[in-house]
mmCIF file of C-alpha atoms in Angstrom:
data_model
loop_
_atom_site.group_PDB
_atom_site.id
_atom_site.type_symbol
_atom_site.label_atom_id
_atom_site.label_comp_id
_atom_site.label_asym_id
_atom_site.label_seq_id
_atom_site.Cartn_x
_atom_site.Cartn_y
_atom_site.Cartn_z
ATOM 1 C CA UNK T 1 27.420 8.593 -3.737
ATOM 2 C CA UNK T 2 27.201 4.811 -3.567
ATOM 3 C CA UNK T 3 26.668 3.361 -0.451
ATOM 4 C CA UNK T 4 29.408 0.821 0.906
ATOM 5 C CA UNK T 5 27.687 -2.954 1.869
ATOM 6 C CA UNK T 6 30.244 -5.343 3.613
ATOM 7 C CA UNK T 7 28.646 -8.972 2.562
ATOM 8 C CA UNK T 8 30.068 -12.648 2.698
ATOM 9 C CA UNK T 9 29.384 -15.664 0.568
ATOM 10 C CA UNK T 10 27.179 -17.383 1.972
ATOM 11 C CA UNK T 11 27.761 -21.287 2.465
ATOM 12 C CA UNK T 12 24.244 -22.845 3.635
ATOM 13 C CA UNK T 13 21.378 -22.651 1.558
ATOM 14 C CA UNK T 14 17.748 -23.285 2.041
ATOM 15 C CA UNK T 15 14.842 -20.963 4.414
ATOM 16 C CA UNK T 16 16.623 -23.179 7.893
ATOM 17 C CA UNK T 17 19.842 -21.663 7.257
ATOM 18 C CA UNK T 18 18.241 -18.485 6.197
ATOM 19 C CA UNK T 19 16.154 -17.726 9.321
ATOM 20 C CA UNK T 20 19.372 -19.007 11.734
ATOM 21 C CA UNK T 21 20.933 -16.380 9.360
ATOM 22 C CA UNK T 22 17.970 -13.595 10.491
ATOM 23 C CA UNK T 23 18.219 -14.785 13.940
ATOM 24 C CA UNK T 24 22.070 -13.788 13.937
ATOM 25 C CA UNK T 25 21.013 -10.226 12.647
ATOM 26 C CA UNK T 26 21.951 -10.640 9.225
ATOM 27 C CA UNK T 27 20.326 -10.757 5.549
ATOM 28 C CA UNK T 28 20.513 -13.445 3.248
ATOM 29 C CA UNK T 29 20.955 -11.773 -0.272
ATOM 30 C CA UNK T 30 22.158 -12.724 -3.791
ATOM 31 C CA UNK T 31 24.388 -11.398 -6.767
ATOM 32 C CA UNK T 32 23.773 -12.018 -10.249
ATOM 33 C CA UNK T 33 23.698 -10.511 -13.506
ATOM 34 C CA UNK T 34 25.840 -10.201 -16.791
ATOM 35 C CA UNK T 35 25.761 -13.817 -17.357
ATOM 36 C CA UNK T 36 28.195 -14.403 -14.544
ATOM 37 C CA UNK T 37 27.709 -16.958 -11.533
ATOM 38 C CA UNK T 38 24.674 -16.597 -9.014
ATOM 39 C CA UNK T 39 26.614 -15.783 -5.309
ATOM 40 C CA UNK T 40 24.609 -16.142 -2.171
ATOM 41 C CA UNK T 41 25.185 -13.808 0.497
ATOM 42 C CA UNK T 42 25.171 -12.426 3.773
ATOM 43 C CA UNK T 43 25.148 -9.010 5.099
ATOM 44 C CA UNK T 44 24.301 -7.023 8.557
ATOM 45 C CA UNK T 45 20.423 -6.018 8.759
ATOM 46 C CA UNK T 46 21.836 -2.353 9.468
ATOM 47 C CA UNK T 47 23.770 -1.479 6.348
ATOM 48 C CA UNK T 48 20.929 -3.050 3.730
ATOM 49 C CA UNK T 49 18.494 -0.874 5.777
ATOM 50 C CA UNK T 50 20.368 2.129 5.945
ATOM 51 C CA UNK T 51 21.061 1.589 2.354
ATOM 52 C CA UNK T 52 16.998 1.478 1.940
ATOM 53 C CA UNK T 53 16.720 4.376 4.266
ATOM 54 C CA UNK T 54 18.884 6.606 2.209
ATOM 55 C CA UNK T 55 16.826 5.709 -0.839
ATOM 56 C CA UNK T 56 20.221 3.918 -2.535
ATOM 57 C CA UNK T 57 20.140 2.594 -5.889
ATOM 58 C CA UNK T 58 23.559 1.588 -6.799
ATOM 59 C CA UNK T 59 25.836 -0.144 -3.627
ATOM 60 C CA UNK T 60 29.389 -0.948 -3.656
ATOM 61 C CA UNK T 61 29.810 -4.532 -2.242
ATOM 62 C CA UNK T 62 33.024 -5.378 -0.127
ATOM 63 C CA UNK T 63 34.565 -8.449 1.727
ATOM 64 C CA UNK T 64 32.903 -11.972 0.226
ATOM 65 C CA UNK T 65 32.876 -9.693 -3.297
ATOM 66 C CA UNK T 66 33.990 -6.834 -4.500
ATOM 67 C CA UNK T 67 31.740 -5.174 -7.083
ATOM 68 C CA UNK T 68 29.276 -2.295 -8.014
ATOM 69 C CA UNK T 69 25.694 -3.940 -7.827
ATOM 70 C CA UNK T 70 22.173 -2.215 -7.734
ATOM 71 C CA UNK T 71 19.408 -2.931 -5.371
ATOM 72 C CA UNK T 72 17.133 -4.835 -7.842
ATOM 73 C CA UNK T 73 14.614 -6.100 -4.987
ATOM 74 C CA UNK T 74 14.087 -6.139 -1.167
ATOM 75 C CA UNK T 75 11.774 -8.710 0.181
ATOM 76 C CA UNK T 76 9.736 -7.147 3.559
ATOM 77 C CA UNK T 77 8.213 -9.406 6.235
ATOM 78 C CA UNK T 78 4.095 -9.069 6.296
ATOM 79 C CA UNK T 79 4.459 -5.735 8.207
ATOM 80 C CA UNK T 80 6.822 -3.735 6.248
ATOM 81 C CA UNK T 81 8.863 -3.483 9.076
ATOM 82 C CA UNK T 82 11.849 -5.917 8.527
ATOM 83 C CA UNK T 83 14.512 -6.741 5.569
ATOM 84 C CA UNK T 84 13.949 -10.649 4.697
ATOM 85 C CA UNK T 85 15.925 -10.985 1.581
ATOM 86 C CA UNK T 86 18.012 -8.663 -0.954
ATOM 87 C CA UNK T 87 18.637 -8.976 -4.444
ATOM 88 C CA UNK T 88 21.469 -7.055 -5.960
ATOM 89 C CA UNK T 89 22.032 -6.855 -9.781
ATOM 90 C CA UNK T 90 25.517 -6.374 -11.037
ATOM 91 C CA UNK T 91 26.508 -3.394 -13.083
ATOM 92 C CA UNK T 92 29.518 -1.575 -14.334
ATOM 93 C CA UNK T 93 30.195 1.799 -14.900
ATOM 94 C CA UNK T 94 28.647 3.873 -17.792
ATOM 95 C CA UNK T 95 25.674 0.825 -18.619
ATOM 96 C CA UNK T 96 21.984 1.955 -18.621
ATOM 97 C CA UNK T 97 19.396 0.096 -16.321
ATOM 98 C CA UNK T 98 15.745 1.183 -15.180
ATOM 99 C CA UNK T 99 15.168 1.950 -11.954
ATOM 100 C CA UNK T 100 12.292 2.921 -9.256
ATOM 101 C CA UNK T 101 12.935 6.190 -8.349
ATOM 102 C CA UNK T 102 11.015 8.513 -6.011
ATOM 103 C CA UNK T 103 9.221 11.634 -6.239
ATOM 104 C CA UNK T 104 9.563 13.798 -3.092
ATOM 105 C CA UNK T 105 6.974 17.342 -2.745
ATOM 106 C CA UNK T 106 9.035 19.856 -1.517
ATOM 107 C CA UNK T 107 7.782 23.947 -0.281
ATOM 108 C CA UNK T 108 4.473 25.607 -0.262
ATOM 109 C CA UNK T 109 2.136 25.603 -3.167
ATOM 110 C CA UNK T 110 0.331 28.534 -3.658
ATOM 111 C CA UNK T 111 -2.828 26.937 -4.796
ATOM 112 C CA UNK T 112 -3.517 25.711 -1.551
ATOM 113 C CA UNK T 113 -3.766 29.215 -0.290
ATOM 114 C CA UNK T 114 -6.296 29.921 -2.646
ATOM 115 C CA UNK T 115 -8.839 26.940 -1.805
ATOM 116 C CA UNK T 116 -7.079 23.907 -3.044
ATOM 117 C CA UNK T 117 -5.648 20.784 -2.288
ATOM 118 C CA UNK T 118 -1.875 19.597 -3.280
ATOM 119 C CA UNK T 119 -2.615 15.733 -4.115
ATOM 120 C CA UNK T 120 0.338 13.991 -5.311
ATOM 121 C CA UNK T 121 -0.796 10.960 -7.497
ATOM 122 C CA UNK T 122 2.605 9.374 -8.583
ATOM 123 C CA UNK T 123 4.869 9.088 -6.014
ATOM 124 C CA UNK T 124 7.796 7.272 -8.489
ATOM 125 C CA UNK T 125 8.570 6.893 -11.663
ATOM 126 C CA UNK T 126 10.577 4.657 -13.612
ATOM 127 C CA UNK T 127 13.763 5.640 -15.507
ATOM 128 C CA UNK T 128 16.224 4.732 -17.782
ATOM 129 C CA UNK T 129 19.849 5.866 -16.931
ATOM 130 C CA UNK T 130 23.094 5.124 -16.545
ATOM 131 C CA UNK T 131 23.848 3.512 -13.481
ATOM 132 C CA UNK T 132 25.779 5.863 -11.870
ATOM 133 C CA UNK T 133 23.913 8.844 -12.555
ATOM 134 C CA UNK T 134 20.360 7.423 -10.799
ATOM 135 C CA UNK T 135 18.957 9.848 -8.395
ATOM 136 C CA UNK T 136 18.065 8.702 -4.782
ATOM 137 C CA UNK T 137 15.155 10.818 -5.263
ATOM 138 C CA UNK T 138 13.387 13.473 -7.417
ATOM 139 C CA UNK T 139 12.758 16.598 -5.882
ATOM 140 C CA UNK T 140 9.758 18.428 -6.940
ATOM 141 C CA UNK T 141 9.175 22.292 -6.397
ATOM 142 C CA UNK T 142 5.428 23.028 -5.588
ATOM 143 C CA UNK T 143 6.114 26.538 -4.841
ATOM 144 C CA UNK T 144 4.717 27.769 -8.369
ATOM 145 C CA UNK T 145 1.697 25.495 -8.064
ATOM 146 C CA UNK T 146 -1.521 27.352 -8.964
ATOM 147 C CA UNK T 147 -4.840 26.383 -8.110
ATOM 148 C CA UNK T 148 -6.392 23.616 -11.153
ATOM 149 C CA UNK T 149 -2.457 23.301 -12.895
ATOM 150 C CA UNK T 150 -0.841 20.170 -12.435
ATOM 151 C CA UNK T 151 2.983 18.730 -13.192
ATOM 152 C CA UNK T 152 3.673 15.958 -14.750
ATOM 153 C CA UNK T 153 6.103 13.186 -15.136
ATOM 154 C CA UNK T 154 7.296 15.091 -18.543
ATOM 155 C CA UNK T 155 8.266 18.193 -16.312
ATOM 156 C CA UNK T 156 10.878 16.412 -14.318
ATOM 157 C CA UNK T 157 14.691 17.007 -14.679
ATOM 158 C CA UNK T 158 16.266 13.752 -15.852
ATOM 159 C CA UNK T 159 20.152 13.128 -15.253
ATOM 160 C CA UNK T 160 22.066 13.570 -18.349
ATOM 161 C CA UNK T 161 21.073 10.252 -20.791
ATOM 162 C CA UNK T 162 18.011 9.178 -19.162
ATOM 163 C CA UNK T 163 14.959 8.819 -20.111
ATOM 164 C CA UNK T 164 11.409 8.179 -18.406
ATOM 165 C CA UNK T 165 9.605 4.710 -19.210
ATOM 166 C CA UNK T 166 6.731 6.100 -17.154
ATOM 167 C CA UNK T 167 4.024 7.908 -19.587
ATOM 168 C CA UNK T 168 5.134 11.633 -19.536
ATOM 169 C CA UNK T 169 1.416 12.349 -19.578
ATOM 170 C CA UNK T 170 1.007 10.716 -16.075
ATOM 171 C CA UNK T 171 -0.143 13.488 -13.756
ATOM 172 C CA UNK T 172 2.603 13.820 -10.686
ATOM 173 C CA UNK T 173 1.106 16.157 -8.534
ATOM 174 C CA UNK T 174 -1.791 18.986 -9.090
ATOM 175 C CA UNK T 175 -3.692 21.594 -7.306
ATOM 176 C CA UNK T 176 -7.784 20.775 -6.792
ATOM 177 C CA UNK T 177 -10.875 22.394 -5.495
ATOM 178 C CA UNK T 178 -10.838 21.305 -2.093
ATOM 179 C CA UNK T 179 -14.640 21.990 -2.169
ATOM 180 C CA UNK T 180 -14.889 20.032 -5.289
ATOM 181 C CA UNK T 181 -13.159 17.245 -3.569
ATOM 182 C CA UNK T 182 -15.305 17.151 -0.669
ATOM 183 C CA UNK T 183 -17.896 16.586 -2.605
ATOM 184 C CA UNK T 184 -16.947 13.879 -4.595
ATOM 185 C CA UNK T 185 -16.334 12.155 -1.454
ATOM 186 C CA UNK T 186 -19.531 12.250 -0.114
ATOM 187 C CA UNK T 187 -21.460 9.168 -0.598
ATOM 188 C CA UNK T 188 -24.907 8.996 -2.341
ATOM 189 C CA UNK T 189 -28.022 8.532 -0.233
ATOM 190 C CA UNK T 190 -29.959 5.801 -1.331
ATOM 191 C CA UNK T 191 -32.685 6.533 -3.660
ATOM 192 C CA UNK T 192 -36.306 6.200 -3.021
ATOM 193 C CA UNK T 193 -37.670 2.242 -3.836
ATOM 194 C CA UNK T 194 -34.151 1.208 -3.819
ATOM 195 C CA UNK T 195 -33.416 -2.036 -2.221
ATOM 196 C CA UNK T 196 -30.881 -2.041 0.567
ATOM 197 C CA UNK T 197 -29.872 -5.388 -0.886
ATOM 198 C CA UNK T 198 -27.332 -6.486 -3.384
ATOM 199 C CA UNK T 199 -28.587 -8.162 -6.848
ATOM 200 C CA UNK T 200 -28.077 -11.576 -6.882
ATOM 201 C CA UNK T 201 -26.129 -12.760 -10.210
ATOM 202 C CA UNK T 202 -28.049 -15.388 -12.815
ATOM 203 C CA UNK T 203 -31.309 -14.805 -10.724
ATOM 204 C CA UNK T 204 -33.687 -13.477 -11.862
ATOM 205 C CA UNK T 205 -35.930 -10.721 -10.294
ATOM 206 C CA UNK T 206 -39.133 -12.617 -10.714
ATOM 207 C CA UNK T 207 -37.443 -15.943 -9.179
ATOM 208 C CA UNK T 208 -36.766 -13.375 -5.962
ATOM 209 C CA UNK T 209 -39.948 -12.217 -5.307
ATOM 210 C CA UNK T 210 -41.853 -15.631 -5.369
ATOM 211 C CA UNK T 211 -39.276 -17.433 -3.505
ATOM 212 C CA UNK T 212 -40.648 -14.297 -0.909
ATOM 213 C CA UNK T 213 -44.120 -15.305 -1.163
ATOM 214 C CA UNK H 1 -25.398 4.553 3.741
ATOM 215 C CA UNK H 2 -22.799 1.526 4.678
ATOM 216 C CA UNK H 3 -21.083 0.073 1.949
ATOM 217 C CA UNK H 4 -22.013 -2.958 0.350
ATOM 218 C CA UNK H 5 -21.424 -4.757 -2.935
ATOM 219 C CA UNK H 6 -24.279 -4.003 -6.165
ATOM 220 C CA UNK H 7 -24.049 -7.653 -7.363
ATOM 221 C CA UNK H 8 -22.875 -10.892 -5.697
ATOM 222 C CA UNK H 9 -23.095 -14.436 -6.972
ATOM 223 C CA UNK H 10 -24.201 -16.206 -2.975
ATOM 224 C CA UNK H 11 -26.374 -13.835 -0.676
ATOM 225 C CA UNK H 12 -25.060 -16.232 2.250
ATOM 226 C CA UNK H 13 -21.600 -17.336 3.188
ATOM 227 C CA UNK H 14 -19.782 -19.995 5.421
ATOM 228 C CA UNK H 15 -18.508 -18.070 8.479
ATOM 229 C CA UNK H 16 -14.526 -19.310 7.597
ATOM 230 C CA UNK H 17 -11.184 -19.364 9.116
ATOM 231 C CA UNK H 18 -8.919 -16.454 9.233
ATOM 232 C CA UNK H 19 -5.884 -18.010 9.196
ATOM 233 C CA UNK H 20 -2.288 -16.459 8.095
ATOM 234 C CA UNK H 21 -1.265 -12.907 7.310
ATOM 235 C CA UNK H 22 -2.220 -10.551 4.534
ATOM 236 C CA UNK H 23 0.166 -11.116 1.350
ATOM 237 C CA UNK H 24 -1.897 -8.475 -0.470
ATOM 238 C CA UNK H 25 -2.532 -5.086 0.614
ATOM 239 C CA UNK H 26 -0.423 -4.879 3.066
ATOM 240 C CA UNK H 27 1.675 -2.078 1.693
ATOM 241 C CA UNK H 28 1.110 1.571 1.542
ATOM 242 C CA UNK H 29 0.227 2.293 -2.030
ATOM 243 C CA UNK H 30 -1.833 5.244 -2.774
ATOM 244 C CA UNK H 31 -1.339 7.904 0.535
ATOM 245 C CA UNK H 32 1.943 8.844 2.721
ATOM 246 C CA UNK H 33 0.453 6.982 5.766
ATOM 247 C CA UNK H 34 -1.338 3.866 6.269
ATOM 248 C CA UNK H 35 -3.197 2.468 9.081
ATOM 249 C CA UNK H 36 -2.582 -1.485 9.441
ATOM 250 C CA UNK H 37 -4.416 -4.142 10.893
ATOM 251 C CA UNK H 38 -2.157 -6.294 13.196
ATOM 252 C CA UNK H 39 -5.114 -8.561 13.925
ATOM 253 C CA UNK H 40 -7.268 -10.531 11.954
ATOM 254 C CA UNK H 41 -10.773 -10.340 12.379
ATOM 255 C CA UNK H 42 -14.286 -8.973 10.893
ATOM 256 C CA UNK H 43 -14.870 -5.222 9.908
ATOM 257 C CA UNK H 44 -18.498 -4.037 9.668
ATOM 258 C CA UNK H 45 -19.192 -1.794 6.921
ATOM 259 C CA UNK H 46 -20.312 0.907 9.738
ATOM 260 C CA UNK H 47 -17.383 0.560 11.153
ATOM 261 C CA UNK H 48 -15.267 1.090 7.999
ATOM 262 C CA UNK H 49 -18.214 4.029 7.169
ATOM 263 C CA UNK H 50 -17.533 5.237 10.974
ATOM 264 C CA UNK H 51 -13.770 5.268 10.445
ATOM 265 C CA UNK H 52 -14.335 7.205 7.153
ATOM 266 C CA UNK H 53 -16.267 10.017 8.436
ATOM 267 C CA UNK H 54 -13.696 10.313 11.317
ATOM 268 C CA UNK H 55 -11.307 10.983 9.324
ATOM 269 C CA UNK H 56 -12.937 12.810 6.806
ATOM 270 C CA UNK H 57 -13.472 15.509 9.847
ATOM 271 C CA UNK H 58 -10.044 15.930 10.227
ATOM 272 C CA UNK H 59 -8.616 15.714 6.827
ATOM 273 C CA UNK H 60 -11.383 17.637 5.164
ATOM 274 C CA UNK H 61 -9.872 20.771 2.998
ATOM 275 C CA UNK H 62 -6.293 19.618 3.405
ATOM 276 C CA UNK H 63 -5.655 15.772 2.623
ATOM 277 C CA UNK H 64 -7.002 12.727 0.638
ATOM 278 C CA UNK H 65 -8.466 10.241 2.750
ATOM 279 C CA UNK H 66 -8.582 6.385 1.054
ATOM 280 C CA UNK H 67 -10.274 3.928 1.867
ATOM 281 C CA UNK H 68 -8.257 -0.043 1.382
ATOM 282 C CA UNK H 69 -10.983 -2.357 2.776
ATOM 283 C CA UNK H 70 -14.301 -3.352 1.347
ATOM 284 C CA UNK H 71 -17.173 -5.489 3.021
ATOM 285 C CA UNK H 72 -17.334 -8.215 0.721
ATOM 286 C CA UNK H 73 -18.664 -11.086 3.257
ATOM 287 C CA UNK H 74 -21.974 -10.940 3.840
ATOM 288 C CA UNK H 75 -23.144 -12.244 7.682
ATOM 289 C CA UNK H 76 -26.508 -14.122 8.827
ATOM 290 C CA UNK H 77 -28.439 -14.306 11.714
ATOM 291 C CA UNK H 78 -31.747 -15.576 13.182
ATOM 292 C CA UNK H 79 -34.345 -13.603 14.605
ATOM 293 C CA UNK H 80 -35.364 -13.471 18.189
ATOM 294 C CA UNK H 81 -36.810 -16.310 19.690
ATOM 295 C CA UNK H 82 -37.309 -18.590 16.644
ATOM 296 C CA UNK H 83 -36.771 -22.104 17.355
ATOM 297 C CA UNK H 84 -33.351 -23.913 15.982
ATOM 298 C CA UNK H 85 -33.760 -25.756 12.110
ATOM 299 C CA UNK H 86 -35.688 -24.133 9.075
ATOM 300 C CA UNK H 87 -32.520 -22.988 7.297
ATOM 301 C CA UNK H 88 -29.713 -20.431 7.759
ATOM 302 C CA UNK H 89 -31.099 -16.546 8.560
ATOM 303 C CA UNK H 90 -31.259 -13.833 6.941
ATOM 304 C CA UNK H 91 -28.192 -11.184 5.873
ATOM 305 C CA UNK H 92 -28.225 -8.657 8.657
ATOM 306 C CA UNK H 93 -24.287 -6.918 7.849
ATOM 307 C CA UNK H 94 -21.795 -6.744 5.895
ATOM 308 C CA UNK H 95 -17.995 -7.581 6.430
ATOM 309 C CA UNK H 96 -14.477 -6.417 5.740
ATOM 310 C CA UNK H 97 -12.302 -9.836 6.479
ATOM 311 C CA UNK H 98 -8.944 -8.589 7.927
ATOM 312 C CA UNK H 99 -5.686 -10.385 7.962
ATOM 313 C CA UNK H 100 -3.006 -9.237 10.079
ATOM 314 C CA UNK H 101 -0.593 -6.836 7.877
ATOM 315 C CA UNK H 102 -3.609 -5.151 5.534
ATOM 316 C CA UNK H 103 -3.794 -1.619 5.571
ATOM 317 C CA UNK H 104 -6.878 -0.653 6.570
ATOM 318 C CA UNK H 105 -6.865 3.233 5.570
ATOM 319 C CA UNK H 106 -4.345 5.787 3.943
ATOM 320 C CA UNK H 107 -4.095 9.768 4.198
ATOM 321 C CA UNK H 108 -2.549 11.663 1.822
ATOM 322 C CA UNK H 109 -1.368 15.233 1.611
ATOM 323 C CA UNK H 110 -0.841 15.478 5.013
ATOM 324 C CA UNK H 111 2.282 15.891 7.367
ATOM 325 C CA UNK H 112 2.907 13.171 9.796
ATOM 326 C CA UNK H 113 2.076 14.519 13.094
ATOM 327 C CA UNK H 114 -1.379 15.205 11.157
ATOM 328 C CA UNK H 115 -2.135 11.553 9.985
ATOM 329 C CA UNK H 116 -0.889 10.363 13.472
ATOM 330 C CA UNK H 117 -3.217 12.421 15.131
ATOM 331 C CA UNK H 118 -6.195 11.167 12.896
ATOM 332 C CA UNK H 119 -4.926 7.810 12.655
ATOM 333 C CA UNK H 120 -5.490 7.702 16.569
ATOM 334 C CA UNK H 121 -8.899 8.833 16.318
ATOM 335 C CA UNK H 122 -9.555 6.860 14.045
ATOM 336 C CA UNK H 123 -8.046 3.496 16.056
ATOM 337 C CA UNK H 124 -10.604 3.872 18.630
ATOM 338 C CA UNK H 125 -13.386 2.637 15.978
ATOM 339 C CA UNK H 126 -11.430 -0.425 14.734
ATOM 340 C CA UNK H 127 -12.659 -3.672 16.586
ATOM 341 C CA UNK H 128 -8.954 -4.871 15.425
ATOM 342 C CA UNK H 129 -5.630 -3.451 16.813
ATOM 343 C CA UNK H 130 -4.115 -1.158 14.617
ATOM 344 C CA UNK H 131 -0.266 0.295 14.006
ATOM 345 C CA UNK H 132 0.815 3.510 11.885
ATOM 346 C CA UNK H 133 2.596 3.072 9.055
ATOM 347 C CA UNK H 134 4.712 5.081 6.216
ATOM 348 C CA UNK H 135 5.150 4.682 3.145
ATOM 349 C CA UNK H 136 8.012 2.201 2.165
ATOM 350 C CA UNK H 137 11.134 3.668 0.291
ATOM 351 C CA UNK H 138 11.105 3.041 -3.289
ATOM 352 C CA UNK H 139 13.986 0.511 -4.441
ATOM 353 C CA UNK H 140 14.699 -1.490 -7.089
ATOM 354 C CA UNK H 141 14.480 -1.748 -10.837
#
């Protein structure tokens, strides 16, 4: 289900007239695609972020326009906290675009019963499908998850006529040796003679030691 | 042992401005939860080592701990009562430099009330003031 944005055209250009814009609690944002005009708009902060929060890829725009447009980029303030810009990408029904898409863990693997750690290493994947049929998110069961098996970008369901862009290879999520893990993260202790200094580049060792003297 | 880097092209370097906020790193990339700088200022690489182990407490047998910050900057000073003049001193520490907006740590593998709790342990350390933060939603093509 496409989420419905209510936008106007916007009249003013330029960052002035976009921060006044901000100020008035709304987004500057702009429509383009399929060789057609470049629109500026405007919408309310709330709908692009509830469109965000609901992990929306494909919006319905109403009021200034009326078309089906996906998300193609949000633009974040420094913090990640607020919506500075949106950039929507028109599309019609039954066309095939990529899009970012999500992978959310879901249950209780059974690995992690047994001494392990569930470490998800992709957490989205990029996809080829029609519009329409673009998840908001891909579920992954973990509840079969052993102890050293893994799942991988190959393993996930696609909507009918899609297909990954991401390597299928690329590891999603897998079970480790928690042990194993700990250990790797321990740092090594600094070896006997070793110089608690870093090497200087293009000098050389000789140069070091009589510059000591 | 505190982190440092193997090779470097200047053992000394100007102290510098920190001016503006981070345009890199600033974004959660390889955890769930981030912990972000809201500050700019100087992290020692104790202090980043400090944090670390912290954390690594908590986490250890459940989550992924990473580490976003590196002391890269390395800082001078002069022994005790030397007199002013015969050059800059010697490298005593190393430095993260911090710009308001870069995430200083991630957890992964963890729920939320989890990372919160070892997020605030964790804050106490930071000579910089410090927010939680998530993972943003993926969007886009």
């Amino acid at each position: 289900m496409s989420d419905v944005l209510h936008v106007e055209v916007r009249r003013e250009r330029g960052s002035r007239a976009a921060r006044k814009l901000r100020q008035a609690g709304q987004i500057p944002a702009v429509l383009y695609g399929h060789g057609q005009e470049v629109v500026p708009l405007s919408l309310r902060h709330e709908e692009i972020e509830a469109a965000v929060r609901h992990r929306a890829h494909l919006v319905s725009l109403e009021g200034g326009v009326t078309e089906s447009a996906l998300i193609q980029s949000i633009q974040w303030d420094t913090f990640g906290v607020e919506i500075l810009h949106a950039d929507f990408y028109r599309v019609t029904k039954g066309e095939k675009h990529e899009a970012v898409v999500a992978i959310m863990l879901r249950g209780e693997a059974p690995g992690s019963k047994q001494g392990g750690v569930v470490q998800q290493l992709l957490h989205e994947v990029e996809i080829m499908c029609p519009v329409e049929l673009i998840p908001d998110v891909f579920e992954v069961s973990v509840n079969e998850l052993q102890l050293h098996q893994e799942f991988t970008a190959g393993q996930l369901k696609l909507p009918e006529g899609a297909s990954l862009i991401t390597s299928a290879d690329e590891v999603v999520v897998h079970c480790v040796d928690a042990a194993r893990m700990a250990a790797a993260a321990e740092e090594p202790a600094l070896a006997e003679g070793e110089v608690a200094e870093p090497e200087v580049i293009g000098r050389k060792k000789e140069e070091t030691e009589e510059e000591g003297d | 042992m505190a982190l440092m880097p193997k090779r470097v092209k200047h053992r000394k370097s100007q102290r510098r401005r920190i001016k503006g906020n981070a345009t890199r790193g600033n974004r959660v990339v390889f955890g769930d939860f981030g912990l972000q700088a809201t500050q700019p200022g100087w992290i020692k690489a104790q202090t980043i080592e400090a944090g670390r182990i912290a954390a690594q407490q908590y986490v250890r047998g459940e989550g992924r701990l990473y580490v976003r910050v590196f002391p890269h900057k390395s800082i001078t000073s002069r022994p005790l009562e030397t007199r002013m003049g015969k050059g800059k001193g010697e490298p005593e520490f190393w430095v993260a430099t911090v710009k308001p907006g870069t995430v200083l740590y991630e957890l992964g593998g963890v729920t939320e009330q989890q990372a919160r709790v070892c997020f605030a342990r964790l804050a106490h350390k930071m000579p910089v003031r410090v927010r939680f933060v998530k993972r943003r939603p993926a969007v886009g093509a």
